[in-house]
Coordinates of C-alpha atoms in Angstrom, one line a residue:
X27 CA -79.7 -8.4 21.4
X28 CA -80.1 -10.6 17.9
X29 CA -78.2 -8.8 15.0
X30 CA -80.3 -8.6 11.4
X31 CA -78.5 -9.0 8.6
X32 CA -79.2 -8.2 5.1
X33 CA -78.0 -10.6 1.6
X34 CA -76.8 -8.5 -1.4
X35 CA -74.6 -10.1 -4.4
X36 CA -72.5 -7.1 -5.9
X37 CA -70.3 -6.3 -8.7
X38 CA -67.5 -4.1 -8.8
X39 CA -66.9 -1.6 -11.5
X40 CA -64.3 -3.7 -13.7
X41 CA -66.5 -6.2 -13.4
X42 CA -65.7 -8.8 -10.1
X43 CA -68.1 -10.1 -7.9
X44 CA -69.3 -10.9 -4.1
X45 CA -71.6 -13.5 -3.3
X46 CA -72.9 -12.2 -0.1
X47 CA -72.1 -9.2 1.5
X48 CA -73.8 -8.5 5.0
X49 CA -73.6 -5.4 7.1
X50 CA -75.5 -5.7 10.3
X51 CA -77.2 -2.4 12.3
X52 CA -72.9 -0.7 13.0
X53 CA -72.3 -1.0 10.0
X54 CA -70.0 -3.4 10.0
X55 CA -70.3 -5.5 6.4
X56 CA -69.2 -9.2 5.3
X57 CA -68.0 -10.5 1.7
X58 CA -68.7 -13.9 1.2
X59 CA -68.2 -15.5 -1.4
X60 CA -69.0 -19.6 -2.0
X61 CA -67.3 -22.1 -4.3
X62 CA -68.0 -25.6 -5.3
X63 CA -64.7 -26.5 -5.1
X64 CA -61.9 -28.5 -2.5
X65 CA -59.5 -26.1 -2.8
X66 CA -59.5 -22.5 -3.1
X67 CA -57.1 -20.3 -5.9
X68 CA -55.7 -16.6 -5.6
X69 CA -58.5 -15.4 -8.8
X70 CA -61.2 -17.3 -6.3
X71 CA -61.0 -13.7 -3.9
X72 CA -60.7 -11.0 -6.6
X73 CA -64.5 -9.8 -6.4
X74 CA -63.2 -9.7 -2.1
X75 CA -60.1 -8.2 -3.7
X76 CA -61.7 -5.9 -5.2
X77 CA -64.0 -4.3 -3.1
X78 CA -61.7 -5.0 0.4
X79 CA -62.4 -1.2 1.7
X80 CA -66.2 -1.6 1.8
X81 CA -65.7 -4.5 4.7
X82 CA -64.3 -5.8 7.9
X83 CA -63.2 -9.2 6.8
X84 CA -63.0 -11.0 3.6
X85 CA -64.6 -15.3 3.7
X86 CA -64.6 -18.5 0.8
X87 CA -66.3 -21.3 1.9
X88 CA -65.5 -23.7 -0.6
X89 CA -65.8 -27.7 0.0
X90 CA -62.4 -28.8 1.5
X91 CA -61.2 -29.5 5.3
X92 CA -58.4 -26.4 5.5
X93 CA -59.3 -23.2 7.5
X94 CA -56.9 -20.6 6.5
X95 CA -55.3 -17.1 6.2
X96 CA -55.1 -15.9 3.2
X97 CA -53.9 -11.9 3.3
X98 CA -55.4 -9.7 5.8
X99 CA -59.1 -9.9 6.9
X100 CA -59.1 -13.1 4.1
X101 CA -59.9 -16.3 5.4
X102 CA -60.5 -19.7 3.1
X103 CA -63.6 -21.6 5.4
X104 CA -64.5 -24.8 4.8
X105 CA -68.0 -25.8 4.1
X106 CA -69.5 -29.0 4.7
X107 CA -71.5 -30.2 1.0
X108 CA -75.1 -30.4 2.0
X109 CA -74.4 -27.3 4.2
X110 CA -72.7 -25.6 0.8
X111 CA -75.0 -27.5 -1.4
X112 CA -78.3 -24.7 0.6
X113 CA -76.5 -21.5 -0.1
X114 CA -75.3 -22.9 -3.4
X115 CA -79.5 -22.8 -4.2
X116 CA -79.9 -19.7 -2.4
X117 CA -78.2 -18.4 -4.7
X118 CA -79.5 -18.9 -7.4
X119 CA -82.9 -19.0 -6.4
X120 CA -82.3 -15.6 -5.6
X121 CA -80.2 -14.1 -7.9

């Protein structure tokens, strides 16, 4: 059975944010950040770290080439440039 997901940006009380939270019907949540950069920095994970108690996994998609485990349940994952442009456009269009 296909899972349904909804997208929702979220801000923390101290101004950090996560671009997308995806939740399946069972309540499992994945936090997603999208970066238009060829490398990731520690600061790219600040929103995910601030909300890490609310999700099963956090992923930062970026234009680099390496899939990396950054910390417990935190990953950096490459996303091809064209796909990244489409995701960023979606983020702009839907706030």
